[in-house]
mmCIF file of C-alpha atoms in Angstrom:
data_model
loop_
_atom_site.group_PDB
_atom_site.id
_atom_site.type_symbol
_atom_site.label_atom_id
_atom_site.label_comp_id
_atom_site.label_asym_id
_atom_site.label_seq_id
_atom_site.Cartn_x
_atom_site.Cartn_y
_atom_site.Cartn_z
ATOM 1 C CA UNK A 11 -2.534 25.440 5.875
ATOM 2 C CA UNK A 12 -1.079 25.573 2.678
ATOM 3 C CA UNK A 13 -3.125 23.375 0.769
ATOM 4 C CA UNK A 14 -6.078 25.857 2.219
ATOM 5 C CA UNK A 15 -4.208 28.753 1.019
ATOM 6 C CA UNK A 16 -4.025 27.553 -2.383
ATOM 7 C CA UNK A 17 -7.612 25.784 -2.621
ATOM 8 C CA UNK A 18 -9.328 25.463 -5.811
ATOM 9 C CA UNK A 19 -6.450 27.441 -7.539
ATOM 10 C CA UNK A 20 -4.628 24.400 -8.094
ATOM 11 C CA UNK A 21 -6.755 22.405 -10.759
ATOM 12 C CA UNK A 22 -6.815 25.402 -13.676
ATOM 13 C CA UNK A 23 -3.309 25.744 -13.316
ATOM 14 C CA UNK A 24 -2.746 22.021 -13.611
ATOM 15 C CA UNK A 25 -4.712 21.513 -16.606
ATOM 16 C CA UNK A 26 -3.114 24.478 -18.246
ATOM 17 C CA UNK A 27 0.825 23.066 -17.361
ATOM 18 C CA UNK A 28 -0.123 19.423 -18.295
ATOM 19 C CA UNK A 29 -2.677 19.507 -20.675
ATOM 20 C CA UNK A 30 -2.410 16.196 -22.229
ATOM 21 C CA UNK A 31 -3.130 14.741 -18.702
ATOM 22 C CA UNK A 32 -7.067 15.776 -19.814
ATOM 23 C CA UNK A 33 -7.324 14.678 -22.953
ATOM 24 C CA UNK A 34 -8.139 10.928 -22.469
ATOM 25 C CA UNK A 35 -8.709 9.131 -19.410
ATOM 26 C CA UNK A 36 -5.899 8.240 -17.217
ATOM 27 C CA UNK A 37 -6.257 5.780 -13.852
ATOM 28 C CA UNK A 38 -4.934 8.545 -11.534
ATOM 29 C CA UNK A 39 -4.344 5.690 -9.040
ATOM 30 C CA UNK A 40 -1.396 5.243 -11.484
ATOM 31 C CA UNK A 41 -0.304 8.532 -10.986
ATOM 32 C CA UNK A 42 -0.282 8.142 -7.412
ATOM 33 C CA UNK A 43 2.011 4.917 -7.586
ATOM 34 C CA UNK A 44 4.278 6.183 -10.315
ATOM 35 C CA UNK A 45 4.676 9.192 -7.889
ATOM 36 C CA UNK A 46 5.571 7.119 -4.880
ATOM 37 C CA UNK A 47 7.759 4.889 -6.744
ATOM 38 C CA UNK A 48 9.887 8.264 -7.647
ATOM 39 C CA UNK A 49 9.588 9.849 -3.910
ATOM 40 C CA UNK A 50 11.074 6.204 -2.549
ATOM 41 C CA UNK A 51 13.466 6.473 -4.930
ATOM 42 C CA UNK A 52 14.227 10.471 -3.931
ATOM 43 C CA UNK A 53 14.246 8.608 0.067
ATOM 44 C CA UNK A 54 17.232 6.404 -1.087
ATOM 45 C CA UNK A 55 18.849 9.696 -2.625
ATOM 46 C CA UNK A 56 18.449 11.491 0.665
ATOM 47 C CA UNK A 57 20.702 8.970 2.299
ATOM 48 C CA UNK A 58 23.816 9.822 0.214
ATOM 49 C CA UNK A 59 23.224 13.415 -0.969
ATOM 50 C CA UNK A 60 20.110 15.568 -0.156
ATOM 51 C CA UNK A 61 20.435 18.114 -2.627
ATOM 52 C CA UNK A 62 19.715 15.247 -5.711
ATOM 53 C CA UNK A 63 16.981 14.081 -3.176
ATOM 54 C CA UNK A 64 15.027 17.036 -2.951
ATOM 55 C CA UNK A 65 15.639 17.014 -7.055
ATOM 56 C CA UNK A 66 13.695 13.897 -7.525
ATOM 57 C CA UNK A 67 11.769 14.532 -4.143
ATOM 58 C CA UNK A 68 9.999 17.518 -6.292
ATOM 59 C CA UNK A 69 9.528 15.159 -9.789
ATOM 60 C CA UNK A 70 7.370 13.113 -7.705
ATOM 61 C CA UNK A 71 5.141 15.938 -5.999
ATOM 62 C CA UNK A 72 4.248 16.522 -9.134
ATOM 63 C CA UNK A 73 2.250 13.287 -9.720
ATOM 64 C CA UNK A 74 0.951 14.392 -5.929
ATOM 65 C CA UNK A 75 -0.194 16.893 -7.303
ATOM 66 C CA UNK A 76 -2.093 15.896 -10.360
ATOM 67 C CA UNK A 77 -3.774 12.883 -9.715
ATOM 68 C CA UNK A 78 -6.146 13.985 -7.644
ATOM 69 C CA UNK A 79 -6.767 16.765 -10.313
ATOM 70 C CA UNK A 80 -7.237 13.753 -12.987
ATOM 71 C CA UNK A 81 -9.387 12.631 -11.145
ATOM 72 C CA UNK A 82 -11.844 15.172 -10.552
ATOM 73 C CA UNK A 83 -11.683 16.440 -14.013
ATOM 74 C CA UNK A 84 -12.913 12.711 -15.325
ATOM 75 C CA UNK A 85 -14.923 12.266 -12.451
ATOM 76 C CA UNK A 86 -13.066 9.117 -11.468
ATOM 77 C CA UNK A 87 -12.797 9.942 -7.664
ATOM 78 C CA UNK A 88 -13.114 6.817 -5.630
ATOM 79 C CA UNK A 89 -12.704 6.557 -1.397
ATOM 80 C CA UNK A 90 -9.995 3.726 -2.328
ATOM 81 C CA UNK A 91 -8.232 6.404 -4.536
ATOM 82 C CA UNK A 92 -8.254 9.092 -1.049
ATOM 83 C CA UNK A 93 -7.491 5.936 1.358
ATOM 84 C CA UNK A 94 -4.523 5.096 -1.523
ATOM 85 C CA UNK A 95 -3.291 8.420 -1.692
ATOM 86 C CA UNK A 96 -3.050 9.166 1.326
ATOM 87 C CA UNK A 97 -1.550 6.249 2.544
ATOM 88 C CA UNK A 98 1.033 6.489 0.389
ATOM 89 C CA UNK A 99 1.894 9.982 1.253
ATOM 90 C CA UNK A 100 2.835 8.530 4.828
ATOM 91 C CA UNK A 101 4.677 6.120 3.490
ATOM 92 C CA UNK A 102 6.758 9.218 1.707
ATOM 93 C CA UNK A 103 7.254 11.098 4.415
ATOM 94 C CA UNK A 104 8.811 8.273 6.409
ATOM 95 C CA UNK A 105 11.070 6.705 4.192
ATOM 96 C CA UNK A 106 12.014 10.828 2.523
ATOM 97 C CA UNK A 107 13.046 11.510 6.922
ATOM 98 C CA UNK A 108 14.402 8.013 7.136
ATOM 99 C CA UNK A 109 16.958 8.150 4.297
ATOM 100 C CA UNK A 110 17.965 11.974 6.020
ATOM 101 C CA UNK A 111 18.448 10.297 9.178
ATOM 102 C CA UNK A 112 20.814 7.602 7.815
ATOM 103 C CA UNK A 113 22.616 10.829 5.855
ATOM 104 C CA UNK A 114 23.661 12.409 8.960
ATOM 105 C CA UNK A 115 24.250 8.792 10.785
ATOM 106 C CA UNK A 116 26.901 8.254 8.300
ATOM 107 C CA UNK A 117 28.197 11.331 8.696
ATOM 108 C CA UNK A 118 29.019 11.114 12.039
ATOM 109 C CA UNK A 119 26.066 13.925 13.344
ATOM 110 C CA UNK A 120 24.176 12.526 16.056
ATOM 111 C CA UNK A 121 22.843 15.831 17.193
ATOM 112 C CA UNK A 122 21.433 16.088 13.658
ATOM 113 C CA UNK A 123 20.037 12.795 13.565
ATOM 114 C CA UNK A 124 17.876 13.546 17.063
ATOM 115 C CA UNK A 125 16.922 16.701 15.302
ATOM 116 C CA UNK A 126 15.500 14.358 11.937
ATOM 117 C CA UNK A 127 14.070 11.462 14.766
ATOM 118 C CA UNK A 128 11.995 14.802 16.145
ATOM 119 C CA UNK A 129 10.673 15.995 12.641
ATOM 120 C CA UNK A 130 9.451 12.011 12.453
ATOM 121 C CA UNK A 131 7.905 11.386 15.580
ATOM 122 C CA UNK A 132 6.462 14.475 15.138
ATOM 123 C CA UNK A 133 5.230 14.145 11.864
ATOM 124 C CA UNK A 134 3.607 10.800 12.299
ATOM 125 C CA UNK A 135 1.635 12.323 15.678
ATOM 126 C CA UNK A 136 0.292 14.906 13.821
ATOM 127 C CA UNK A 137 -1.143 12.569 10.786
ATOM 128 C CA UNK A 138 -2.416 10.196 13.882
ATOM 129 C CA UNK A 139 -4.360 13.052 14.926
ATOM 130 C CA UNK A 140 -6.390 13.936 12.134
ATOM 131 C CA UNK A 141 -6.633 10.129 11.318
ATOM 132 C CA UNK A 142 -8.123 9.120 15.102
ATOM 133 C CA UNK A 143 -10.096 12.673 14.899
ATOM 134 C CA UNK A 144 -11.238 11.583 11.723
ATOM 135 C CA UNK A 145 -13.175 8.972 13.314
ATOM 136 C CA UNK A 146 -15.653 10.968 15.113
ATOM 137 C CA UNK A 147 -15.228 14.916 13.300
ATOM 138 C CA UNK A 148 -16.032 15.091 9.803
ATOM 139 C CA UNK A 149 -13.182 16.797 7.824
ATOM 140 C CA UNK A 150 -10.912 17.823 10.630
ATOM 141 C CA UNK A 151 -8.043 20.324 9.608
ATOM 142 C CA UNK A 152 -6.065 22.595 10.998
ATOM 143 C CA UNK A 153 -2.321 23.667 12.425
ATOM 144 C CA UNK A 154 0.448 25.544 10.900
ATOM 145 C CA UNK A 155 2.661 22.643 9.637
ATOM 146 C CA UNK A 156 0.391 20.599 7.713
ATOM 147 C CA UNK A 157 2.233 17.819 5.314
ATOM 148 C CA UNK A 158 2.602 20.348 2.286
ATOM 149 C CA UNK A 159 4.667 22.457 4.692
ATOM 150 C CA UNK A 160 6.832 19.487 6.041
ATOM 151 C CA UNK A 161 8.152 18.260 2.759
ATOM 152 C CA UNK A 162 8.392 21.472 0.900
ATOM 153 C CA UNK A 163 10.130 23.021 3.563
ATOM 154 C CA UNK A 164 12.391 19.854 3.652
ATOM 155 C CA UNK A 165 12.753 20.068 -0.223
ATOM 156 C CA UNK A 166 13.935 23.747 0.068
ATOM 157 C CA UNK A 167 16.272 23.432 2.342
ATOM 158 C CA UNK A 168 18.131 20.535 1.154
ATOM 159 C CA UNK A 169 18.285 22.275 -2.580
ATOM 160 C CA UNK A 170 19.475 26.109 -1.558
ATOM 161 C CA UNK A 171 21.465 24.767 1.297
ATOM 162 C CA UNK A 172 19.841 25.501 4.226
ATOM 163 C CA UNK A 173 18.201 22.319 5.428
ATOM 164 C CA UNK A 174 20.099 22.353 9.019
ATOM 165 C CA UNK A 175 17.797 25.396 10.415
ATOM 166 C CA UNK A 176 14.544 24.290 8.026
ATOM 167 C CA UNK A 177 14.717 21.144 10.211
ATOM 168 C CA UNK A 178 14.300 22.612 12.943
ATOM 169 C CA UNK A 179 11.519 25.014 11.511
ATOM 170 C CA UNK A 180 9.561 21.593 10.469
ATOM 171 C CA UNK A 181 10.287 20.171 14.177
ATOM 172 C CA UNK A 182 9.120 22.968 16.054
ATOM 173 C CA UNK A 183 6.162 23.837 13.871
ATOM 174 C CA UNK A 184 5.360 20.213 13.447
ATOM 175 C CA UNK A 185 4.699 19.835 17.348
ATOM 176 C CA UNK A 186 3.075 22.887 17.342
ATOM 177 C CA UNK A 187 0.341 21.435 15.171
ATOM 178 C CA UNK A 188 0.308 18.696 17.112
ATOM 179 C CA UNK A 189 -0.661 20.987 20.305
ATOM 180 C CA UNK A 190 -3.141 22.851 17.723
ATOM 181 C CA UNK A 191 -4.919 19.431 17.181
ATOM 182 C CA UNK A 192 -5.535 18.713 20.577
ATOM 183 C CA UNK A 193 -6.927 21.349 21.174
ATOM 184 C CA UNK A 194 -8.908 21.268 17.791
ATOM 185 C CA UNK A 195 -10.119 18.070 18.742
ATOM 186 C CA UNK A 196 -10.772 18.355 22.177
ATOM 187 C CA UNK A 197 -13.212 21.017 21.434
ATOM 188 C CA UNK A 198 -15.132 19.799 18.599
ATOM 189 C CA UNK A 199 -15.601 16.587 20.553
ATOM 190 C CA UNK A 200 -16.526 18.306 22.953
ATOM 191 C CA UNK A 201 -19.156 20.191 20.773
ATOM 192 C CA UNK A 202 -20.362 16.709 19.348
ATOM 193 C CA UNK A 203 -21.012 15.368 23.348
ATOM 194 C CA UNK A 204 -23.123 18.818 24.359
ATOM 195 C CA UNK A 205 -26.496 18.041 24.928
ATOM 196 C CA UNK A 206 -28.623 19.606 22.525
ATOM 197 C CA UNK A 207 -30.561 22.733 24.131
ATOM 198 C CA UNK A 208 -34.165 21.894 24.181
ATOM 199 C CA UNK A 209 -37.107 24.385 22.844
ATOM 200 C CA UNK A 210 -38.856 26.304 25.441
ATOM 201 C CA UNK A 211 -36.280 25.478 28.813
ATOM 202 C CA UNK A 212 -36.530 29.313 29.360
ATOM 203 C CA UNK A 213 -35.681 30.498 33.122
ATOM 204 C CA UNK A 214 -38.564 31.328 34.763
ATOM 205 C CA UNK A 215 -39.048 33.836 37.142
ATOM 206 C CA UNK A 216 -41.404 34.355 39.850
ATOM 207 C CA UNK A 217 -43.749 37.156 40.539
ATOM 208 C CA UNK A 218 -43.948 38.260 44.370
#
């Protein structure tokens, strides 16, 4: 929902903040990677203090949010680039939840780590959706806790404080999108599967 919000927005601003991202080529598969290697880094963080995970958590949205920019603006788009991107972002948002749920393990809050098991269970259904939806709708969107949401709600609260009731903000929202899908899906399968209306099937009516 975000990410709609914000649309094409995103890639002036970019090459106005970084400009000498623009200025020569630059493989933004490697921006993708650097990015992940900083986010796995921000998952370790999480585990011990999640205030200095957000921190480094928000240094490597950065590169998640530039290289696909890169790439447009050098016209160096590639499916393996989406597939790598993308892949990667799951592999984020797992390990980012993971090293949350062995923060409050440590500290003795098993009510807090069901709460951060929800936010990932629910978090991988609703990727699953769009990725098995994928399969037979073209572009399929939708729901009010897309990934953007997740992790910058995540982000937020661990840095001003108030990550205890943003959890459950991301849980609850996150199955809500995962209702949302369903329902986006069933339909627009649905749609696909109608037989097409045929030219000239007009009711007839008789004459007495």
């Amino acid at each position: 929902m975000l990410k709609a919000m914000i649309g094409k927005g995103v890639d002036p601003t970019v090459r106005k903040v970084f400009p000498f991202l623009f200025k020569r080529p630059i493989n933004p598969n490697l921006l993708t990677v650097v990015g992940t290697l900083i986010c796995m880094a921000s998952a370790v963080a999480f585990a011990f203090d999640p205030f200095w995970g957000a921190v480094i958590l928000c240094a490597g949205g950065l590169f998640d949010l530039v290289d696909g920019v890169v790439a447009r603006h050098h016209g160096t788009e590639s499916n393996f680039g989406a597939w790598l991107d993308s892949t990667l972002d799951r592999l984020v948002d797992m390990a980012v939840l993971l090293g949350l749920l062995m923060f409050y393990a440590r500290a003795g809050e098993p009510g807090l780590v069901l709460l951060v098991g929800w936010v990932l269970v629910a978090s991988v259904m609703v990727s699953y959706a769009k990725a098995r939806a994928e399969r037979f709708v073209e572009h399929f969107e939708g729901g009010i806790m897309e990934r953007a949401e997740r992790m910058g709600l995540v982000a937020l609260g661990a840095l001003v404080g108030i990550l205890h009731p943003m959890l459950w903000i991301v849980a609850i929202g996150s199955t809500i999108t995962v209702i949302q899908r369903f329902g986006l899906a069933y339909r627009a399968m649905n749609a696909l599967e109608a037989p097409p209306e045929r030219v000239g099937d007009e009711p007839t009516t008789s004459v007495t």
